[in-house]
Structures are given as C-alpha cells and as structure tokens.
Tab-separated table of C-alpha atoms in Angstrom:
chain	number	residue	atom	x	y	z
A	1	MET	CA	-113.144	-47.905	-116.032
A	2	THR	CA	-114.724	-48.423	-112.613
A	3	SER	CA	-111.692	-49.789	-110.808
A	4	MET	CA	-108.048	-50.563	-111.422
A	5	ALA	CA	-105.491	-52.717	-109.546
A	6	LEU	CA	-101.770	-53.273	-109.944
A	7	SER	CA	-100.166	-56.691	-109.572
A	8	PRO	CA	-97.876	-57.110	-106.538
A	9	ASP	CA	-94.744	-57.053	-108.737
A	10	GLY	CA	-95.923	-53.948	-110.579
A	11	SER	CA	-95.786	-55.550	-114.008
A	12	THR	CA	-99.501	-55.874	-114.756
A	13	LEU	CA	-102.379	-53.402	-114.493
A	14	TYR	CA	-105.933	-54.733	-114.395
A	15	ALA	CA	-108.959	-52.566	-115.098
A	16	VAL	CA	-112.662	-53.408	-114.866
A	17	SER	CA	-114.831	-51.535	-117.350
A	18	SER	CA	-118.498	-50.649	-117.628
A	19	ASP	CA	-118.489	-52.539	-120.972
A	20	ASN	CA	-118.577	-55.755	-118.884
A	21	HIS	CA	-114.925	-56.754	-119.310
A	22	VAL	CA	-111.761	-56.885	-117.283
A	23	TYR	CA	-108.721	-55.686	-119.197
A	24	MET	CA	-105.096	-56.604	-118.530
A	25	PHE	CA	-102.310	-54.186	-119.486
A	26	ASN	CA	-98.513	-54.430	-119.408
A	27	ALA	CA	-97.712	-51.816	-116.758
A	28	VAL	CA	-94.071	-51.511	-117.833
A	29	SER	CA	-94.799	-50.402	-121.418
A	30	LEU	CA	-98.342	-49.048	-121.403
A	31	GLY	CA	-100.221	-49.477	-124.620
A	32	GLY	CA	-103.413	-51.263	-125.545
A	33	PRO	CA	-104.729	-54.135	-123.462
A	34	THR	CA	-102.870	-57.422	-123.694
A	35	SER	CA	-105.918	-59.497	-122.691
A	36	ARG	CA	-109.641	-59.086	-122.148
A	37	PHE	CA	-111.803	-61.207	-119.849
A	38	GLY	CA	-115.546	-61.406	-119.400
A	39	GLY	CA	-118.432	-63.756	-119.680
A	40	SER	CA	-122.164	-63.959	-120.193
A	41	ASN	CA	-122.761	-63.806	-116.421
A	42	PHE	CA	-120.443	-60.882	-115.756
A	43	ALA	CA	-122.033	-57.414	-115.639
A	44	CYS	CA	-120.411	-54.222	-114.546
A	45	SER	CA	-123.359	-51.906	-114.336
A	46	SER	CA	-122.224	-49.703	-111.435
A	47	TYR	CA	-119.278	-47.682	-110.303
A	48	TYR	CA	-119.489	-49.581	-107.022
A	49	ILE	CA	-117.820	-52.585	-108.718
A	50	LYS	CA	-114.208	-52.813	-107.467
A	51	MET	CA	-111.340	-55.179	-108.004
A	52	SER	CA	-108.329	-56.537	-106.176
A	53	VAL	CA	-105.335	-58.724	-107.030
A	54	SER	CA	-104.257	-61.511	-104.658
A	55	PRO	CA	-100.926	-61.071	-102.839
A	56	ASP	CA	-99.281	-63.777	-105.000
A	57	GLY	CA	-100.619	-62.183	-108.197
A	58	ASN	CA	-102.388	-65.355	-109.357
A	59	TYR	CA	-105.981	-64.214	-108.855
A	60	VAL	CA	-108.156	-61.187	-109.574
A	61	ALA	CA	-111.406	-60.616	-107.681
A	62	VAL	CA	-114.152	-58.310	-109.014
A	63	GLY	CA	-117.411	-57.497	-107.287
A	64	SER	CA	-119.459	-55.258	-105.014
A	65	CYS	CA	-121.462	-55.499	-101.841
C-alpha cells in the first residue's frame, strides 16, 4: 500500500496499492476489501502516489506530482 485515506464519516478506508488498484474497506469491521478499482490506464509504480477523499465522501483522488 502506498497511501491510505479515511472517509469523512470514518466508515470507509481506501488504500492505493502498488498492484495498480485502489481498494475499499469497511472501516467499522475490518476484513478483506469490499471493492477493488483500477483500469488499464492506472499505474501505481511509485511510493509517491498518494490519495485523498473529498470532504463530502463522494470522490477519491489518486496521483502524484
């Protein structure tokens, strides 16, 4: 995992991984990921890739400089 972010309400944990996916976890009852996101154009090849969740919890941004 290169970066993690918690939703504003604390119920969801997002993690970006060097396997080129973003994982979503239930933060209340931690277990395996509940969803996995990625695409052919998404590559997480560096530990400089970070993520953030919007203040309303509707969006996740992942990137680097």
